[in-house]
């Protein structure tokens, strides 16, 4: 199992980035796909027809999102922590995901960079 950690920058306030990550209508805009999402701890979510799915654990408005992302039948929960920090140019987003199965790591992290957070960056840069 591996951990992935990376920083991303967005030309928007932490509150705007937070809303883009937690409101189903906004998520649908930048993913271009059906979304099931409720900003409430304990609820399950799904992006891209279940390509990413999991459970919401914690929300701190404009600052932090904690989720468990599902990987098939893996025993260890894969926890995603997204922290938002105000930056001179907008927002610095810290993305940390624990317990990514070794065999999925390369494909999964390239998907995060290209589609998940890459799509979000494209949304704010357009």
XYZ file of C-alpha atoms in Angstrom:
126
model
C 0.000 0.000 0.000
C 1.265 3.443 -0.913
C 0.560 7.070 -0.035
C 0.220 9.848 -2.617
C 0.761 13.489 -1.652
C 0.817 16.480 -3.972
C 0.112 20.212 -3.967
C -2.048 21.894 -6.602
C -2.653 25.611 -7.171
C -5.925 27.263 -8.182
C -6.633 30.869 -9.215
C -9.636 31.041 -6.872
C -10.329 31.502 -3.162
C -10.300 28.491 -0.804
C -14.076 28.909 -0.403
C -14.626 28.741 -4.200
C -12.451 25.611 -4.497
C -14.221 24.043 -1.514
C -17.648 24.673 -3.078
C -16.462 23.189 -6.401
C -15.461 20.012 -4.503
C -18.587 19.705 -2.333
C -21.621 20.812 -4.373
C -23.000 18.149 -6.725
C -23.941 20.699 -9.397
C -20.397 22.170 -9.396
C -18.748 18.726 -9.407
C -20.874 17.774 -12.410
C -19.674 20.891 -14.265
C -15.959 20.093 -13.953
C -16.212 16.300 -14.260
C -18.677 16.374 -17.138
C -20.378 13.284 -15.707
C -23.177 12.229 -13.385
C -22.395 12.769 -9.708
C -23.922 11.571 -6.461
C -22.699 13.773 -3.628
C -24.040 15.311 -0.431
C -21.887 17.503 1.816
C -22.633 15.537 4.959
C -20.410 13.209 7.012
C -21.433 9.570 6.716
C -22.938 9.883 3.228
C -21.633 7.892 0.270
C -20.622 9.524 -3.013
C -19.890 8.541 -6.584
C -18.134 10.334 -9.490
C -17.793 9.178 -13.108
C -20.412 6.422 -12.823
C -18.649 4.898 -9.825
C -15.042 5.145 -11.058
C -14.455 7.065 -7.824
C -16.744 6.213 -4.939
C -16.555 6.289 -1.184
C -17.835 7.786 2.040
C -17.629 11.366 3.303
C -16.003 11.535 6.740
C -15.428 15.202 7.618
C -16.007 18.720 6.268
C -14.490 21.994 7.505
C -15.931 24.754 5.295
C -13.308 26.335 3.067
C -10.474 24.418 4.747
C -10.665 20.630 4.711
C -12.455 17.585 3.266
C -11.812 14.031 4.501
C -13.173 11.026 2.610
C -12.711 7.275 2.390
C -12.302 6.138 -1.232
C -13.142 2.541 -2.061
C -10.755 0.141 -3.822
C -12.597 -3.103 -4.489
C -12.157 -5.559 -1.637
C -9.087 -3.971 -0.017
C -9.022 -4.333 3.767
C -7.335 -1.042 4.630
C -9.457 2.084 4.176
C -7.974 4.516 1.649
C -8.332 7.952 3.225
C -8.247 11.139 1.143
C -7.533 14.401 2.957
C -7.861 17.631 1.004
C -6.633 20.776 2.751
C -7.144 24.247 1.289
C -4.804 27.129 2.105
C -5.059 30.746 0.975
C -2.150 31.617 -1.299
C -0.970 34.822 -2.992
C -2.389 33.595 -6.294
C -5.548 31.989 -4.872
C -5.517 28.556 -3.233
C -2.931 25.910 -2.494
C -4.628 22.505 -2.268
C -2.855 19.682 -0.451
C -4.086 16.254 -1.607
C -3.060 13.227 0.475
C -4.338 9.700 -0.103
C -3.270 6.746 2.028
C -3.429 2.998 1.404
C -3.486 2.971 -2.401
C -2.920 -0.624 -3.560
C 0.577 -0.958 -5.087
C -0.760 -2.413 -8.352
C -3.181 0.532 -8.794
C -0.845 3.352 -7.760
C 0.482 4.540 -11.151
C -2.864 4.419 -12.970
C -4.711 5.929 -10.052
C -2.346 8.841 -9.428
C -2.191 9.720 -13.131
C -6.017 9.770 -13.090
C -5.999 12.127 -10.096
C -3.574 14.454 -11.874
C -5.299 14.372 -15.251
C -9.006 14.029 -14.501
C -9.861 14.681 -10.872
C -7.697 17.635 -9.852
C -6.597 18.345 -13.420
C -10.253 18.742 -14.378
C -10.794 21.036 -11.419
C -7.802 23.170 -12.448
C -9.161 23.411 -16.002
C -12.526 24.504 -14.576
C -10.944 27.452 -12.747
C -8.573 28.420 -15.551
C -11.233 28.655 -18.277
